[in-house]
Each structure stands twice: as structure tokens, then as C-alpha cells.
Coordinates of C-alpha atoms and ligand atoms in Angstrom, one line a residue:
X1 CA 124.2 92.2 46.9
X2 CA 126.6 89.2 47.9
X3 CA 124.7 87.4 51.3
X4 CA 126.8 85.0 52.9
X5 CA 124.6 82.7 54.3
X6 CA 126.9 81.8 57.0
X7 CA 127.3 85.6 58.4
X8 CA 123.5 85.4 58.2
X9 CA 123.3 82.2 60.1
X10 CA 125.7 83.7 62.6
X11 CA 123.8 87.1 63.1
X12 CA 120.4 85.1 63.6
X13 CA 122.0 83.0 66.3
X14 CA 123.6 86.2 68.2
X15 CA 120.3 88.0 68.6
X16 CA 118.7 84.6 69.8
X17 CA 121.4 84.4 72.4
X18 CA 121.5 88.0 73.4
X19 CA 117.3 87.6 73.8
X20 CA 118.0 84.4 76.2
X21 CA 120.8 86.1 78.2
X22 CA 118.1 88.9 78.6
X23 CA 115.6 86.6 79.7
X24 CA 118.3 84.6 81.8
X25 CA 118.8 88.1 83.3
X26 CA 114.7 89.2 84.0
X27 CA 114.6 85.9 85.8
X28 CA 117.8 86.3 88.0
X29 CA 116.3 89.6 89.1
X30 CA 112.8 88.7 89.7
X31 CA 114.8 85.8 91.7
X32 CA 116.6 87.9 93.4
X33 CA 114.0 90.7 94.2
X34 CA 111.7 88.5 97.5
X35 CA 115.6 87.8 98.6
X36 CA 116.1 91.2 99.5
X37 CA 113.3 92.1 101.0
X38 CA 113.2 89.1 103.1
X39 CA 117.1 89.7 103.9
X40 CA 116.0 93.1 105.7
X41 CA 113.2 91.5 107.2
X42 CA 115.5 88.9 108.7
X43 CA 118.0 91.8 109.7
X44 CA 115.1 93.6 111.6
X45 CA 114.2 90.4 113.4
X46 CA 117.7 89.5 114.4
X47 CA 117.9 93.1 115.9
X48 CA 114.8 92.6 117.6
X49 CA 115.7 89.2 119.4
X50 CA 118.5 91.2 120.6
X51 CA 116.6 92.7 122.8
X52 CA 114.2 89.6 123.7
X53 CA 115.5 90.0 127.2
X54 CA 112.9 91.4 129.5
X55 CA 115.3 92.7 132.1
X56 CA 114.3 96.2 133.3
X57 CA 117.8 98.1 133.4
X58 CA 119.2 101.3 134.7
X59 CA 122.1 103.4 134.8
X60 CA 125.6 101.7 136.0
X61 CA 123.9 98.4 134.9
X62 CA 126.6 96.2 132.5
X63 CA 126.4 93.1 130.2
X64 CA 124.6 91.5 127.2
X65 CA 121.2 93.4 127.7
X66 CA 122.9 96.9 128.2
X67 CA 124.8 96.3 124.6
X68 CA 121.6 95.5 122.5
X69 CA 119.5 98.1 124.0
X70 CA 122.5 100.1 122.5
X71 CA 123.0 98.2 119.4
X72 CA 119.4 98.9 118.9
X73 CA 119.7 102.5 119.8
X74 CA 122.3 103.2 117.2
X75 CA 120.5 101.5 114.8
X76 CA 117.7 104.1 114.8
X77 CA 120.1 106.9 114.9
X78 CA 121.5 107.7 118.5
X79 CA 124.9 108.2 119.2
X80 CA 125.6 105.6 121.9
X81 CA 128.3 103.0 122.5
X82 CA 128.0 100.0 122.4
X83 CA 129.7 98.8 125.7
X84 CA 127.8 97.1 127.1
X85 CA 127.2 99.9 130.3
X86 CA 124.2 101.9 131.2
X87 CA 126.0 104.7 131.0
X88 CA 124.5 108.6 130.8
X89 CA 124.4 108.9 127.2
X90 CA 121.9 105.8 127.7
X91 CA 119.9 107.1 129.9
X92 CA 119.7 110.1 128.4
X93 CA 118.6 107.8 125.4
X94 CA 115.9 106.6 126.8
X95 CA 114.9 110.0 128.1
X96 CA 114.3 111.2 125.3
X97 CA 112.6 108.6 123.5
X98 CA 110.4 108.6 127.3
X99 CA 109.8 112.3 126.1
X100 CA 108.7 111.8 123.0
X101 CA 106.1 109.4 123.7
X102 CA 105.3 110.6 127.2
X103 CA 101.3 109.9 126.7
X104 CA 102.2 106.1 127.1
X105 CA 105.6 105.8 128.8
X106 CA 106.7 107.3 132.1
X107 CA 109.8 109.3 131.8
X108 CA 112.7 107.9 134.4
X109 CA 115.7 107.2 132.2
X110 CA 114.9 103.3 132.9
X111 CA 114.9 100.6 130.0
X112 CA 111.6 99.2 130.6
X113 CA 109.0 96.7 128.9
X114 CA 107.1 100.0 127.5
X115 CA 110.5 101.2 126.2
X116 CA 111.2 97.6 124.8
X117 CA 107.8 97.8 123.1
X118 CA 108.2 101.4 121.8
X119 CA 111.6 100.3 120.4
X120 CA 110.0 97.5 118.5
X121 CA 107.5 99.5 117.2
X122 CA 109.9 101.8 116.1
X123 CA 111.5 99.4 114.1
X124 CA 108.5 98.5 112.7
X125 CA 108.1 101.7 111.2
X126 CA 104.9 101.9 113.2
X127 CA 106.2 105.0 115.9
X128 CA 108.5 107.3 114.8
X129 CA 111.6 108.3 117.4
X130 CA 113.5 111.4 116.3
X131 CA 117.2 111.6 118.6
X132 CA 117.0 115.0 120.5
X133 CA 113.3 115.5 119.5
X134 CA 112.3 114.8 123.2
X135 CA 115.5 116.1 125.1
X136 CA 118.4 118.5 123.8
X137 CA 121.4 116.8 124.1
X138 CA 123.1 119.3 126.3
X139 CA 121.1 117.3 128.8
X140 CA 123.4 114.3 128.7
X141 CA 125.7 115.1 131.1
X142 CA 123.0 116.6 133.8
X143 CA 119.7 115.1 133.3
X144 CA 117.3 116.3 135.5
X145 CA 114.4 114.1 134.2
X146 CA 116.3 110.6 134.8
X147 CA 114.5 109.4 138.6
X148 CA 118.2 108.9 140.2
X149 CA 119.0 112.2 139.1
X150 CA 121.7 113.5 142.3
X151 CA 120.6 117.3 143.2
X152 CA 122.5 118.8 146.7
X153 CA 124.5 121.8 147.2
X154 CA 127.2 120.7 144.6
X155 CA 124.2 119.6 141.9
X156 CA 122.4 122.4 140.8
X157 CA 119.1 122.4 139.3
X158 CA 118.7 124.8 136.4
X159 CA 116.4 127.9 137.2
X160 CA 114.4 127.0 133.7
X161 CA 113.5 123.5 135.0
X162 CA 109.8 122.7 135.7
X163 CA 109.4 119.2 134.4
X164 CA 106.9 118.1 132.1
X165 CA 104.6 115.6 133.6
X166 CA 103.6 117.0 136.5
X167 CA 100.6 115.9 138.3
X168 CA 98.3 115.8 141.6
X169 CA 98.8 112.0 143.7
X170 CA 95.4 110.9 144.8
X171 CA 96.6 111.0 148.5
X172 CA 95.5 113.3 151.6
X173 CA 96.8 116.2 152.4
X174 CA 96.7 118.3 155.2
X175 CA 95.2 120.9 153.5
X176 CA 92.3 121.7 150.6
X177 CA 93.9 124.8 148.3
X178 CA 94.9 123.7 145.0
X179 CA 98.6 124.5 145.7
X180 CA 101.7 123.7 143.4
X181 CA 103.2 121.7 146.5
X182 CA 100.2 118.7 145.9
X183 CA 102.3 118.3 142.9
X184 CA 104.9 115.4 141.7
X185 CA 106.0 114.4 138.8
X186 CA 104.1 111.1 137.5
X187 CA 106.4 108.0 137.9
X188 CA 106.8 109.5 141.6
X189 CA 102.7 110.0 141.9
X190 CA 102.0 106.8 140.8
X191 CA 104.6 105.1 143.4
X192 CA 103.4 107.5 146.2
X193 CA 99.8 106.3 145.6
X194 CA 100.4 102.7 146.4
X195 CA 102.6 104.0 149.0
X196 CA 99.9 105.4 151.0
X197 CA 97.3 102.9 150.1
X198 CA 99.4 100.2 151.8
X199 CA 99.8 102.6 154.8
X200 CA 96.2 102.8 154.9
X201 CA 95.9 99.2 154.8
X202 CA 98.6 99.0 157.8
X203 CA 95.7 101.2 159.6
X204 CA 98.3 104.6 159.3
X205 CA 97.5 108.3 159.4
X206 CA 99.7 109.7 156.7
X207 CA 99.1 112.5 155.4
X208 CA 101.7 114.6 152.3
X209 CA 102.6 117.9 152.7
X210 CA 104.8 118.8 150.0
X211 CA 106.0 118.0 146.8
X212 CA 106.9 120.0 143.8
X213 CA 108.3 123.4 144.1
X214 CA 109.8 125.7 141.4
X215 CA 112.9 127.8 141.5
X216 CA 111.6 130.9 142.0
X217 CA 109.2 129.8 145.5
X218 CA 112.6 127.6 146.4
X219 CA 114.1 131.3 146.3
X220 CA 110.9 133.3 148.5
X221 CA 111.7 130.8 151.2
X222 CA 115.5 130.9 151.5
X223 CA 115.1 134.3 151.3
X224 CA 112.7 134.4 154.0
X225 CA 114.8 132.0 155.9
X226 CA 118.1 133.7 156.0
X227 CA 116.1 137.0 156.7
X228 CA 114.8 135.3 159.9
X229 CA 117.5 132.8 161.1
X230 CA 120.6 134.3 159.3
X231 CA 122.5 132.3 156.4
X232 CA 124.4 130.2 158.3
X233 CA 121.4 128.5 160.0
X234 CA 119.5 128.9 157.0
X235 CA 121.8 126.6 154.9
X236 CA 121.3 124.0 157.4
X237 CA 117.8 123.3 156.9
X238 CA 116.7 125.1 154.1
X239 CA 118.7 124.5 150.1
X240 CA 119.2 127.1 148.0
X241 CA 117.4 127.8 144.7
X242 CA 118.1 124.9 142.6
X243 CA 119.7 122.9 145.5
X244 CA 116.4 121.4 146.2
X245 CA 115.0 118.0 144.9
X246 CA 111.6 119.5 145.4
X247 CA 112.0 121.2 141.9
X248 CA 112.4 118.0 140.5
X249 CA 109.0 117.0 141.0
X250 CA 110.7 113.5 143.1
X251 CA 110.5 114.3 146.2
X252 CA 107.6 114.6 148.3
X253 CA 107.5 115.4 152.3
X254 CA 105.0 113.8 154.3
X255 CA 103.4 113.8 158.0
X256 CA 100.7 112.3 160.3
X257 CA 98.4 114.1 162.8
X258 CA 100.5 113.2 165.4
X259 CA 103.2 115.8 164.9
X260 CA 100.2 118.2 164.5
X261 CA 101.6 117.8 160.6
X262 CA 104.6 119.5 161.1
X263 CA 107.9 118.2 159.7
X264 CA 109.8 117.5 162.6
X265 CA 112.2 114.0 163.8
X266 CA 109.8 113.6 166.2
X267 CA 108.1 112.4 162.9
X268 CA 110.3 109.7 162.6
X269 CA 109.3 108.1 166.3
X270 CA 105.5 107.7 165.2
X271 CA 104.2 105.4 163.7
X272 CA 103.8 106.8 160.7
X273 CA 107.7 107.5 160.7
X274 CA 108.5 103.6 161.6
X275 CA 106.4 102.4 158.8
X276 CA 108.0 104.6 156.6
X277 CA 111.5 104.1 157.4
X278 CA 110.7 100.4 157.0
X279 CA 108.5 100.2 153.8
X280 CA 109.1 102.9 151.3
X281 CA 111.8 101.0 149.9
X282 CA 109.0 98.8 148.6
X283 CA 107.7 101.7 146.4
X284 CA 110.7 103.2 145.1
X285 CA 111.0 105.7 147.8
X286 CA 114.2 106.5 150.1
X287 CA 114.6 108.5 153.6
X288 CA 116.9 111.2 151.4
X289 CA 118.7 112.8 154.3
X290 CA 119.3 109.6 156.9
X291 CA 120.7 110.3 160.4
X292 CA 124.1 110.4 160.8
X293 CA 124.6 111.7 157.1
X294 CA 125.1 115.0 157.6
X295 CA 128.3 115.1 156.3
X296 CA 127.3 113.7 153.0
X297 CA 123.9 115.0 152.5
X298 CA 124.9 118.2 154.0
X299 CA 121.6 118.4 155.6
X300 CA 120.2 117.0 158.6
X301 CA 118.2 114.5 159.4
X302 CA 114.3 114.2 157.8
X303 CA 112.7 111.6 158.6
X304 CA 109.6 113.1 156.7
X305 CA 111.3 113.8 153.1
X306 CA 111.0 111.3 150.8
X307 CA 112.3 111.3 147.3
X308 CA 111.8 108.4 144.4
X309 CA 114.6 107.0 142.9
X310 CA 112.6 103.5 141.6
X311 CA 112.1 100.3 143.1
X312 CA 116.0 98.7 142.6
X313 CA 117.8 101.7 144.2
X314 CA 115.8 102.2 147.0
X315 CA 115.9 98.5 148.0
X316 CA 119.7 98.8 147.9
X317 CA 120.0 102.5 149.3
X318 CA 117.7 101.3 152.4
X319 CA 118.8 98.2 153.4
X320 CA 122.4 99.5 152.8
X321 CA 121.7 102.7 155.1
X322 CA 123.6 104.5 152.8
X323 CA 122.4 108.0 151.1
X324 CA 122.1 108.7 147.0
X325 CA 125.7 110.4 146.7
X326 CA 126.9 106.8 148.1
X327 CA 125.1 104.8 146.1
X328 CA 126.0 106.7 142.7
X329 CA 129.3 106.6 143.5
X330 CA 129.2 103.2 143.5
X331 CA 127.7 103.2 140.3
X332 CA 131.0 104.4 139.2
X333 CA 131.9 102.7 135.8
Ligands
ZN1 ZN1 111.5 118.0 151.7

């Protein structure tokens, strides 16, 4: 057989070349391999400096912060926009995540450090945040868990509503049963706590009386009420089964020896009343149903019902002297 050296010269030098372009190739990839890896790493931290800021932010709150608290949010699967306002698919966002991880986090609707710090770990890998897992998202729209949730005779409450995280504040009460009313849901708890321990220290006698009530004892009294007083008068005084923020676990209505621990405006002339009307602002609380708002509120004045809406709004729902329905509607984005 005829070997041309030349073709044999030629066939030597294509496998050597083939073998280097291989080689060439293994070392490209093993190159390029770290890259990768630390090119996601670098994405995750650039969407954790996004949300560096420590601002605590709420619903109707706009800017910067708001859009990488949403940037991140849709980067671990929730449907948000990204425009930059707090808007109610935000907050009910957060609710959810809240939900999820209620052992640790206190659910308001509020971005928070402990939300920040659940986010990061979440994008980490190390805590593991399922969209709807915590809240269905027919709650958007209506989300009775968020603390400036607005419930009056045009907000209803749901009659399957009996929040989550209810507890007993360590506060006196006028009583020693073990009754549903000691109840309030936990962010409000907490806040009512230091509430009364700095009435204490201001040498006050204050004293709750009720908190949470479910649908069905909202109903036994109303009933009761109209039975006794007629509709009419009823509705004045008394909401309607759903109407009342005492099923949200927010609200809680307190007195003082003084008014024999009834629930009256003469209430609001002790001193008890004063010190409420000027301080509970401090803890996140508001006088819900001011004087003089009747036509808003639709009820009339209680000097003794308190309801938690968070530290921000009550400052600027107090000093105002406006009610809730004012203040959200200023919200208005
Ligand atoms: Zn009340």
C-alpha cells in the first residue's frame, strides 16, 4: 500500500491540533465555571444592598425604598409592581410573608427590620417564603390582618375572621374570668403593655375592659341591643356583626375606677381619659371615634375605645385630630 508521507504528516498534525483545541477548551470552561458562580453571588448582593435602607415603611409610603422592597419581592416570586408605592398588593406582601413566619415576626402589613432580615434570609436560601402560603390572595384588596386595616359600617369584616395571633396583654382588668374580651391580637398586646406601664408610671388607674370579640358574640349583643333600645338607637352605639374593630383583635376599650369601670365620656374628663387622649399616640394607639366625628365615624364619641394602627399613624391621626377614614384617604395614591 502507497503512504504518502505528506498526508501522514498532515493527519498527525490535525489530531495534535484537535487535542490542543480540546484542551484550550477544558481550560476556557474550568475558567469560566468560579465566574458564574460568583456572577450570581454578585447578583444576590446587589439585590440585597437594594434594600440596605433601614426605613420602616407602610402603606401610601413612595420612593427609592418602596421600589426595592418590590424589586426584591418579585424577585422571590410575588406579583408586585415595581412603582415605587406601598401600595395593597405590598402590604398584602408582606402579610403574608408576616404569616408565614409569624413565630418571629409580628403580622401588621409594615416593612420592618424583621421583614428586612427575613427577606435576606430568604435570599440566602436559608428561610423559605412561598407567595400565598401565609395569606390567600383574595385578601389583597381587603386585608383584615394589615394594623391600618379601615372597618365601619361601609367595611365589613368577614364572619370567618378570627385572626391568628391572638393573645392575653399582661394588663389589669376589671375582672378575673378567663374571657375572650382579655384578648388582642399581638402587635396590639405588645403596644398596649407599654401603654399601661407608662400610665402606671404617670401614677394612673387604668384598667382594660375589652378587646377581641368574634362575629358571632358581636351579633348576641346587637341583637340584644336592638331588642332593648330598638334599631335605630342601637346603630348608634352599638356596630353590627362585622362592623366592629373589636373582631379584629386591634382594638381594645379601657377604663379607670373612677367611672366605676363603665365606658362612658365621663371617661374622657378623668384622668385617666386626659392621659390617654394625650399619650396613646406614643404607643401606636388612636381615640377611634373623636368628638365631633360623628359624621365620619358614624359613631359617637368614646373616649374609652382605643384601636392600634402603629406608631406613624397614630402620631399623625392625633395631632391632626382627624379619624382613620381621613387619614386613609389621604393616603390616596
Ligand atoms: Zn370599643
Amino acid at each position: 500500500m502507497h503512504v504518502n508521507i505528506r498526508n501522514v504528516f498532515f493527519i498527525i498534525f490535525l489530531l495534535c491540533f484537535l487535542t490542543a483545541c480540546e484542551e484550550v477548551d477544558l481550560a476556557n470552561k474550568s475558567k469560566q465555571a468560579p465566574s458564574v458562580e460568583s456572577g450570581a453571588t454578585q447578583k444576590n448582593e446587589e439585590v440585597k444592598k437594594m434594600i440596605l435602607p433601614d426605613t420602616p415603611l407602610q402603606k401610601g409610603d413612595q420612593g427609592e425604598d418602596v421600589k426595592a422592597v418590590q424589586h426584591i419581592l418579585k424577585s422571590i416570586g410575588y406579583t408586585v409592581k415595581e412603582s415605587g408605592i406601598f401600595d395593597e398588593e405590598t402590604v398584602w406582601a408582606m402579610t403574608d410573608i408576616q404569616l408565614q413566619q409569624s413565630d418571629s415576626l409580628e403580622v401588621t402589613g409594615l416593612y420592618n427590620h424583621e421583614v428586612k432580615a427575613i427577606l435576606e434570609n430568604c435570599l440566602e436560601e436559608k428561610v423559605d417564603i412561598q407567595p400565598g402560603n401565609g395569606f390567600d390572595e383574595n385578601n389583597i384588596e381587603f386585608n383584615p390582618y394589615e394594623i391600618l386595616v379601615l372597618v365601619n359600617k361601609k367595611h365589613m369584616l368577614p364572619e370567618d375572621f378570627v385572626p391568628e395571633d391572638l393573645v392575653v396583654p399582661d394588663v389589669p382588668f376589671p375582672f378575673t374570668e378567663d374571657l375572650p374580651k382579655k384578648m388582642m391580637r399581638k402587635p396590639a398586646a405588645a403596644a398596649l403593655e407599654k401603654l399601661f406601664a407608662a400610665a402606671q408610671k404617670a401614677d394612673l388607674n387604668l384598667f382594660a375592659q375589652s378587646g377581641y370579640r368574634s362575629y358571632e358574640r358581636q351579633k348576641e349583643l346587637y341583637t340584644a341591643y336592638v331588642e332593648r333600645d330598638g334599631e335605630d338607637a342601637a346603630n348608634k352605639y352599638s356596630a353590627q356583626p362585622g362592623q366592629s374593630e373589636h373582631q379584629t383583635g386591634l382594638a381594645m376599650d379601657v377604663t379607670s375606677p373612677d367611672v366605676n369601670f363603665l365606658l362612658n365620656e365621663a371617661f374622657g374628663e378623668t384622668d385617666e381619659g386626659k392621659w390617654i387622649k394625650e399619650h396613646c399616640h406614643e404607643f401606636g394607639f388612636i381615640i377611634r371615634y373623636p368628638k365631633g366625628k360623628q359624621s365620619i365615624t358614624e359613631y359617637q364619641f368614646e373616649p374609652w375605645h382605643l384601636r392600634y394602627v402603629g406608631e406613624k399613624a397614630a402620631k399623625e391621626i392625633m395631632e391632626k385630630g382627624i379619624t382613620l377614614e381621613e387619614y386613609l384617604e389621604d393616603l390616596s395614591y
